Coordinates of C-alpha atoms in Angstrom, one line a residue:
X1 CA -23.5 -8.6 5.7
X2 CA -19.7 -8.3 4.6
X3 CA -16.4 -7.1 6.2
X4 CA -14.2 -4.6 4.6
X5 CA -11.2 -2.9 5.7
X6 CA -11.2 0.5 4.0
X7 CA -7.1 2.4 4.1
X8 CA -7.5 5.9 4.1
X9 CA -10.7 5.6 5.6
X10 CA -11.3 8.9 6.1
X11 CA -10.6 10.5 3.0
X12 CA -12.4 12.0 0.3
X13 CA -13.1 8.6 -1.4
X14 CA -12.2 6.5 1.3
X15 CA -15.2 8.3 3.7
X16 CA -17.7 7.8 1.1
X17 CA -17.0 4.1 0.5
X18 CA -17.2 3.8 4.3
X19 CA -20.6 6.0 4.2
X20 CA -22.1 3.8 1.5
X21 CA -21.3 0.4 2.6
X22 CA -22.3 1.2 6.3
X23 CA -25.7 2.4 4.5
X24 CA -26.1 -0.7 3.8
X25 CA -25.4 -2.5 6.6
X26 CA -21.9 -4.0 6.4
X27 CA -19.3 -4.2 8.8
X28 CA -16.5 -1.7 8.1
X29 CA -12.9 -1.5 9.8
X30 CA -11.8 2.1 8.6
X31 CA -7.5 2.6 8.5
X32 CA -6.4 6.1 8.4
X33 CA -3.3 8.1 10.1
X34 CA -5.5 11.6 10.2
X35 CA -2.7 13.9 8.5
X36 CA -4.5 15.1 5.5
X37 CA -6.6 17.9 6.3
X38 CA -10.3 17.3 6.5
X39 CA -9.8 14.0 7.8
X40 CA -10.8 14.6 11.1
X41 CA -14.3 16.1 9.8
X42 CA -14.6 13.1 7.8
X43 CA -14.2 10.7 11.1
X44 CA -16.5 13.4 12.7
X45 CA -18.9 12.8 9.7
X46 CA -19.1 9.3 9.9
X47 CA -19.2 8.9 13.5
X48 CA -22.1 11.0 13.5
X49 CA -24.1 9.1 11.1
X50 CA -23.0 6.0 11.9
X51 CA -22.4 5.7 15.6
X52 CA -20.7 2.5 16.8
X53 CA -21.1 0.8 13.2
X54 CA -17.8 0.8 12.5
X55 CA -14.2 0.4 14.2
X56 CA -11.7 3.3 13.1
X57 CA -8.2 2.3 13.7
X58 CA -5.2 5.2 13.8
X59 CA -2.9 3.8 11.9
X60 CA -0.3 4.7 9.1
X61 CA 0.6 1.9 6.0
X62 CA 4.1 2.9 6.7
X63 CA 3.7 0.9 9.7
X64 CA 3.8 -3.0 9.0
X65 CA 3.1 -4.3 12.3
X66 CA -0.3 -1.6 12.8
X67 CA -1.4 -3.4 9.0
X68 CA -0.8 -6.6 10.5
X69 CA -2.9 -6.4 13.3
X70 CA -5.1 -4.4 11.4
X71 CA -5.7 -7.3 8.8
X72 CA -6.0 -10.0 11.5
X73 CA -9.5 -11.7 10.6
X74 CA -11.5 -12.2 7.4
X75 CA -12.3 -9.2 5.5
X76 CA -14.8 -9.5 2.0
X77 CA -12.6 -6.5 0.3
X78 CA -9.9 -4.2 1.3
X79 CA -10.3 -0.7 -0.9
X80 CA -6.5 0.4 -0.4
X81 CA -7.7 4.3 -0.6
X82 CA -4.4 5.7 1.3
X83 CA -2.1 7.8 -0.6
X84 CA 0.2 10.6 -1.0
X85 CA -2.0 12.2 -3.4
X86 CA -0.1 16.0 -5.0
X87 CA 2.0 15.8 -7.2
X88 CA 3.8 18.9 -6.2
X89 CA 4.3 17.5 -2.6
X90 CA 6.0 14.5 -4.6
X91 CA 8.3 17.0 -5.6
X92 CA 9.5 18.5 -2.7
X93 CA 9.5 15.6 -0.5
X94 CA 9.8 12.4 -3.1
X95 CA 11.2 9.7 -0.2
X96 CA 7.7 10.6 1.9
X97 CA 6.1 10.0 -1.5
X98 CA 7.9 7.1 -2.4
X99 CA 7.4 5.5 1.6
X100 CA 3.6 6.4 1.5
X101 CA 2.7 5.4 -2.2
X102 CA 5.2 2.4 -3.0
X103 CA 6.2 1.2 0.1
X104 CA 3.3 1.6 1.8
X105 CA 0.9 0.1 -0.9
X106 CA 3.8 -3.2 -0.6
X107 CA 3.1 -3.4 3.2
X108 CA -0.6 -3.5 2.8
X109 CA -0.6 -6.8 0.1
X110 CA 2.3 -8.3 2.2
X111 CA -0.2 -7.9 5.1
X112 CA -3.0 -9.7 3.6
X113 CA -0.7 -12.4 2.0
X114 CA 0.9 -12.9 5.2
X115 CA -2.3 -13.2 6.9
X116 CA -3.7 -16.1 4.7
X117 CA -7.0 -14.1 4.3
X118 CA -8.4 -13.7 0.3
X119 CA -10.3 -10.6 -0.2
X120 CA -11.0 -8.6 -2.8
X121 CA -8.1 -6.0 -3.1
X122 CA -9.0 -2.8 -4.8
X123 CA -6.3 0.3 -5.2
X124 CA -6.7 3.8 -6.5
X125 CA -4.0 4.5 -8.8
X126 CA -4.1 7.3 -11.4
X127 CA -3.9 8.2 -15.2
X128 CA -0.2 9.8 -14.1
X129 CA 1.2 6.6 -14.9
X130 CA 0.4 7.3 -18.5
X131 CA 3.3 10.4 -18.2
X132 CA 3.0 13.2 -20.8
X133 CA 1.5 10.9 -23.5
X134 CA 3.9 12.6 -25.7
X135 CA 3.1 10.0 -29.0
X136 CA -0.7 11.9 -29.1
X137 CA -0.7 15.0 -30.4
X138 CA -2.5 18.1 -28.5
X139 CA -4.0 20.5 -30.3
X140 CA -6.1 23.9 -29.3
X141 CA -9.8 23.3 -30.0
X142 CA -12.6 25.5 -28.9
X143 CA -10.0 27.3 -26.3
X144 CA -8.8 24.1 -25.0
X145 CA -6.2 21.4 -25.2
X146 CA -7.9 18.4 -26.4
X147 CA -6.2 15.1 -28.3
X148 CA -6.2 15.3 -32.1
X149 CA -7.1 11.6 -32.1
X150 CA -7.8 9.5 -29.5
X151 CA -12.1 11.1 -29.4
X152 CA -13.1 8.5 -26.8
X153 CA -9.9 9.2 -24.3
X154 CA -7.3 7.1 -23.4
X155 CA -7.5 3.7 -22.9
X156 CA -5.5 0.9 -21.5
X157 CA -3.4 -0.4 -23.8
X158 CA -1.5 3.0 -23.4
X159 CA 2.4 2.5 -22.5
X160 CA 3.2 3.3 -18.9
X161 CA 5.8 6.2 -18.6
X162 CA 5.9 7.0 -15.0
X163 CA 6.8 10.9 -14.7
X164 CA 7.0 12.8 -11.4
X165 CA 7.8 11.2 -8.0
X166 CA 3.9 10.7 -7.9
X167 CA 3.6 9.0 -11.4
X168 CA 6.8 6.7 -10.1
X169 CA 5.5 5.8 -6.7
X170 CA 2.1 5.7 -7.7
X171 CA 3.1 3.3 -10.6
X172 CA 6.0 1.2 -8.6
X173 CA 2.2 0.6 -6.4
X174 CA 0.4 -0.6 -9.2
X175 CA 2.4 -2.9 -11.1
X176 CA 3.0 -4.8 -7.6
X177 CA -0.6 -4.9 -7.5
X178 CA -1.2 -6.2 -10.3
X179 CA 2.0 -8.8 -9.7
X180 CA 0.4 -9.8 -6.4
X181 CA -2.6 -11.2 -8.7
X182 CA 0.2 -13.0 -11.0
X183 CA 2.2 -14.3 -8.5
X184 CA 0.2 -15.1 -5.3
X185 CA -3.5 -15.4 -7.0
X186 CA -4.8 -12.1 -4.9
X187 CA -8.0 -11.1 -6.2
X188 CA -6.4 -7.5 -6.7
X189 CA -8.2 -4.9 -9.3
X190 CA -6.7 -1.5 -10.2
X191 CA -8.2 2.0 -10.8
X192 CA -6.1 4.0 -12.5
X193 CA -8.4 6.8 -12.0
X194 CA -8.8 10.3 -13.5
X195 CA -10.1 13.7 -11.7
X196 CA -12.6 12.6 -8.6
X197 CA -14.9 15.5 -7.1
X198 CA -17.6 15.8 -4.5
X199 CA -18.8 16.3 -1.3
X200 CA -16.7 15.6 1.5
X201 CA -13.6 16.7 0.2
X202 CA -11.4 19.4 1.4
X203 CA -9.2 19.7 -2.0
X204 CA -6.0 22.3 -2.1
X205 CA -4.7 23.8 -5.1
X206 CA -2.4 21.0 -5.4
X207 CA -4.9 18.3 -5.2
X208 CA -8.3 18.3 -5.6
X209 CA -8.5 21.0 -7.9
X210 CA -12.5 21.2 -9.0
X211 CA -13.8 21.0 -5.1
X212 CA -10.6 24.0 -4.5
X213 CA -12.2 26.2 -7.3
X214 CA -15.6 25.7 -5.9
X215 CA -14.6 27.0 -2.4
X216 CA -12.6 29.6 -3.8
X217 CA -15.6 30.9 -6.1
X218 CA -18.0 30.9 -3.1
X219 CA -16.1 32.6 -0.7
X220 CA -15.0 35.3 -3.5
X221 CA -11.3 34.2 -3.0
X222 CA -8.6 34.8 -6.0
X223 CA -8.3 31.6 -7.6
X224 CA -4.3 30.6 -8.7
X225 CA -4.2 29.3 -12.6
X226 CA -0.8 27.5 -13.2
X227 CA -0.2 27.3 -16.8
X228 CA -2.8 29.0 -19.5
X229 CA -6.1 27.7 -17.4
X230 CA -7.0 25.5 -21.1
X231 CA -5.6 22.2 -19.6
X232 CA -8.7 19.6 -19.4
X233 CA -9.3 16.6 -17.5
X234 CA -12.6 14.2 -17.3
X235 CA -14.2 15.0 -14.1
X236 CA -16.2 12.2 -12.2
X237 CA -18.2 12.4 -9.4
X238 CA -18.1 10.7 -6.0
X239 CA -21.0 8.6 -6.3
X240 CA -20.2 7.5 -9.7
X241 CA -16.6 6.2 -7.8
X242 CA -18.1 4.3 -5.1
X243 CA -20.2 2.3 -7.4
X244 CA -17.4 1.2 -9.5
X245 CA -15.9 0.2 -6.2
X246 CA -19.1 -2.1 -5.3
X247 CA -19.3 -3.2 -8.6
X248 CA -15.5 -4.4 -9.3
X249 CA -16.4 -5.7 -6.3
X250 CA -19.5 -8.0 -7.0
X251 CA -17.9 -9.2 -10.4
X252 CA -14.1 -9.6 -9.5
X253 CA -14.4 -13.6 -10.3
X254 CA -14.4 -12.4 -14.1
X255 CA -12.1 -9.3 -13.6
X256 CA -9.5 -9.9 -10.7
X257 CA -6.1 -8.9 -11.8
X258 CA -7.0 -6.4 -14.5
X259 CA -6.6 -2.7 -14.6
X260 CA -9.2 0.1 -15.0
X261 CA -9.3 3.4 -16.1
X262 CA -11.9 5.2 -14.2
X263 CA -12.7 8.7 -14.3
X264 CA -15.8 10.7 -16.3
X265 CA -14.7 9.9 -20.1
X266 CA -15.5 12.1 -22.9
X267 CA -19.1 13.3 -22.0
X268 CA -17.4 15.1 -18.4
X269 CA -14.8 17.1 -19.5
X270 CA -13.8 20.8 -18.5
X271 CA -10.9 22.7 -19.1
X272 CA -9.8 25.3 -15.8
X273 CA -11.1 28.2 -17.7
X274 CA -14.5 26.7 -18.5
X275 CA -15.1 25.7 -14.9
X276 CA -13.9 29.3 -13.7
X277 CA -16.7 30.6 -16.2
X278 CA -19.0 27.5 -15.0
X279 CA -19.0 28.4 -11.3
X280 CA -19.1 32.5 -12.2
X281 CA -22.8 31.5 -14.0
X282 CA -23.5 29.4 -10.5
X283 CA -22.7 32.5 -8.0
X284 CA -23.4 35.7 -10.8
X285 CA -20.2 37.3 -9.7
X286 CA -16.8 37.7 -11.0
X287 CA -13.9 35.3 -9.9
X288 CA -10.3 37.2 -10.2
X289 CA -7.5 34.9 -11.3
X290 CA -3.5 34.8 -11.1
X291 CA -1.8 32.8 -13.8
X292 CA 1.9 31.4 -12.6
X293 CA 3.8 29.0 -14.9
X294 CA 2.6 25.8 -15.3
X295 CA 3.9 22.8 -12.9
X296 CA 6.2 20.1 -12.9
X297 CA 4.5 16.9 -14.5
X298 CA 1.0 18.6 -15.0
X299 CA -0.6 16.9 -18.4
X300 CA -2.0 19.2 -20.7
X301 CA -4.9 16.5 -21.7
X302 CA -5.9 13.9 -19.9
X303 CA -9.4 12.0 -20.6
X304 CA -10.0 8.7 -19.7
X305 CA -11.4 5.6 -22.3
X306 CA -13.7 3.7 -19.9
X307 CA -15.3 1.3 -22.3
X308 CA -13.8 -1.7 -20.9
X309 CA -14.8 -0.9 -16.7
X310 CA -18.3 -0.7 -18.8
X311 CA -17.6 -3.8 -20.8
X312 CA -16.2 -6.0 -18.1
X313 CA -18.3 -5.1 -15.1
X314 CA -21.3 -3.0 -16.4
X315 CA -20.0 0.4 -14.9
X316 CA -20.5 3.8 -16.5
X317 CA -20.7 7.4 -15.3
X318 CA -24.2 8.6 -14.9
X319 CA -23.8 11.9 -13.0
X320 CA -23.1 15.0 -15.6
X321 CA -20.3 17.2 -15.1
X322 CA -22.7 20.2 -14.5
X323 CA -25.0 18.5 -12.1
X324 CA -22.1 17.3 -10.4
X325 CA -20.2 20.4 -10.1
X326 CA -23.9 22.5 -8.9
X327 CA -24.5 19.6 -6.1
X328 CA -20.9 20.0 -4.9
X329 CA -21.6 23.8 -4.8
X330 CA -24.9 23.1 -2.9
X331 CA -22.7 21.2 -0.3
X332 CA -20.0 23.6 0.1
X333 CA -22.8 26.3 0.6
X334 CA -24.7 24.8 3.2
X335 CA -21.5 23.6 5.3
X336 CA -19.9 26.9 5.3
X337 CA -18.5 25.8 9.0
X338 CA -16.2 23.1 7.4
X339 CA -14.7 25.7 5.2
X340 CA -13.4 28.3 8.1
X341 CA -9.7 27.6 7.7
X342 CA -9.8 28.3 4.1
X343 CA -11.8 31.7 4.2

């Protein structure tokens, strides 16, 4: 049995890290402040299923001392999950951003190196800190914005170009991650990491887009399009997430101190349109859309190279974007309860 300390604990991916590793039996200490919506379903959710298996701790990473005591004692991994996680939020409040993301992501390794514990360290960062990618041309294929090069997504070699307060904070967090490896030998590992969907998450239109759509679509609502709807992203799938988790985590003596991308690659791509017209087939009705212009900082491509997680540490998506997508509907369906505030 091993210890982990999950941040962000009750979060979309932090809750089904915490959900898997209590599964099997290990001790988890889950971190989490509550203010994200769905949060408190999520601590429901676990508590539920895993009654007395786990400590939860109320606690925010902007608070140093809470981290402190929340670090006190040896922990096998800490998965640093918390985050300020829209980029439009970044843009109407960039110090929160900046205080949650950066500063917050600093008090968490100065908390482990300060308490003379070695764990595996493993932060969610994201393909934003790749910026517009301006060098690789975009070009309209099959009515959507694809790369004219680049046919297995991008990789990590890419230059960073940190655009938006979330692509800033987000990538102030994980080059000091990275530094903490350098520097102070931290078994640290970064995910830069692409679209995530699936059950147990209570997306917006800011955030969380595919699990938004799939509400929307089942409870008939008007669904918000900014820009022309042909913007694509690789879409992977919660379970597919927490196994690159456990698996960075079982090899990180040949991969601590590198940097991922994670996300579905080439084989789980959607545009918005073709997930609108994906989840119309799934209910056989019509969804109405309202385009607006298209958002600060919002990529027309993104889709993430993930040869070298699958080269390094044997990891690879296995769930399809369409079987994904169809079981996140089947969850949303049969939880209709969970969904009342966004009826």
């Amino acid at each position: 049995m091993a210890r982990y300390l999950i941040t962000g604990g009750c979060g979309f991916v932090g809750s089904n890290l915490a959900d898997s590793l209590l599964r099997d039996k290990h001790e988890v200490v889950v971190f989490d402040n509550l203010s994200r919506k769905g949060t408190e379903k999520n601590l429901n959710w676990l508590e539920t299923n895993h009654q007395g298996k786990f400590r939860f701790i109320k606690g925010d990473i902007r608070d140093f001392p809470a981290l402190q005591k929340a670090v006190d004692g040896p922990f096998d991994a800490v998965y640093h999950t918390a985050g300020q996680v829209a980029v439009t939020t970044s843009v109407t409040n960039p110090r929160e951003d900046f205080e949650i993301n950066a500063l917050g992501t600093f008090n968490v390794l100065e908390a482990i190196r300060l308490a003379k514990i070695d764990p595996v360290v493993i932060f969610t960062s994201t393909n934003k800190v790749y910026g517009g990618m301006e060098d690789v041309k975009v070009i309209e294929r099959n009515g959507r914005y694809d790369y004219e090069t680049l046919p297995d997504g991008a990789d990590e070699s890419r230059p960073l170009d940190f655009h938006s307060p979330y692509g800033c904070s987000k990538g102030t967090a994980d080059q000091y991650v990275r530094d903490y490896a350098r520097i102070y030998g931290m078994k640290t590992v970064v995910f830069r990491m692409s679209c995530q969907y699936g059950i147990r998450q209570f997306g917006n239109e800011d955030q969380g887009w595919v699990v938004h759509f799939v509400i929307a679509a089942h409870f008939g609502k008007t669904i918000n399009i900014y820009g022309d709807g042909k913007q694509v992203r690789d879409m992977l799938f919660i379970e597919d997430l927490v196994r690159a988790f456990r698996m960075a985590t079982a090899r990180i003596d040949d991969i601590k101190g590198e940097i991922f991308n994670i996300g579905g690659g080439p084989d789980n791509v959607m545009s918005l349109l073709e997930l609108v017209a994906h989840m119309e087939k799934v209910t056989g009705r019509k969804i109405e859309l309202k385009f607006g212009p298209w958002r600060p900082g919002d990529q027309p491509v993104f889709i993430t190279n993930v040869a070298k997680a699958k080269a390094r540490f044997g990891w690879a998506p296995t769930i399809s974007k369409t079987d994904g997508v169809e079981r996140l509907y089947r969850w949303v369906a049969a939880n209709e309860p969970l969904f009342d505030h966004m009826r």
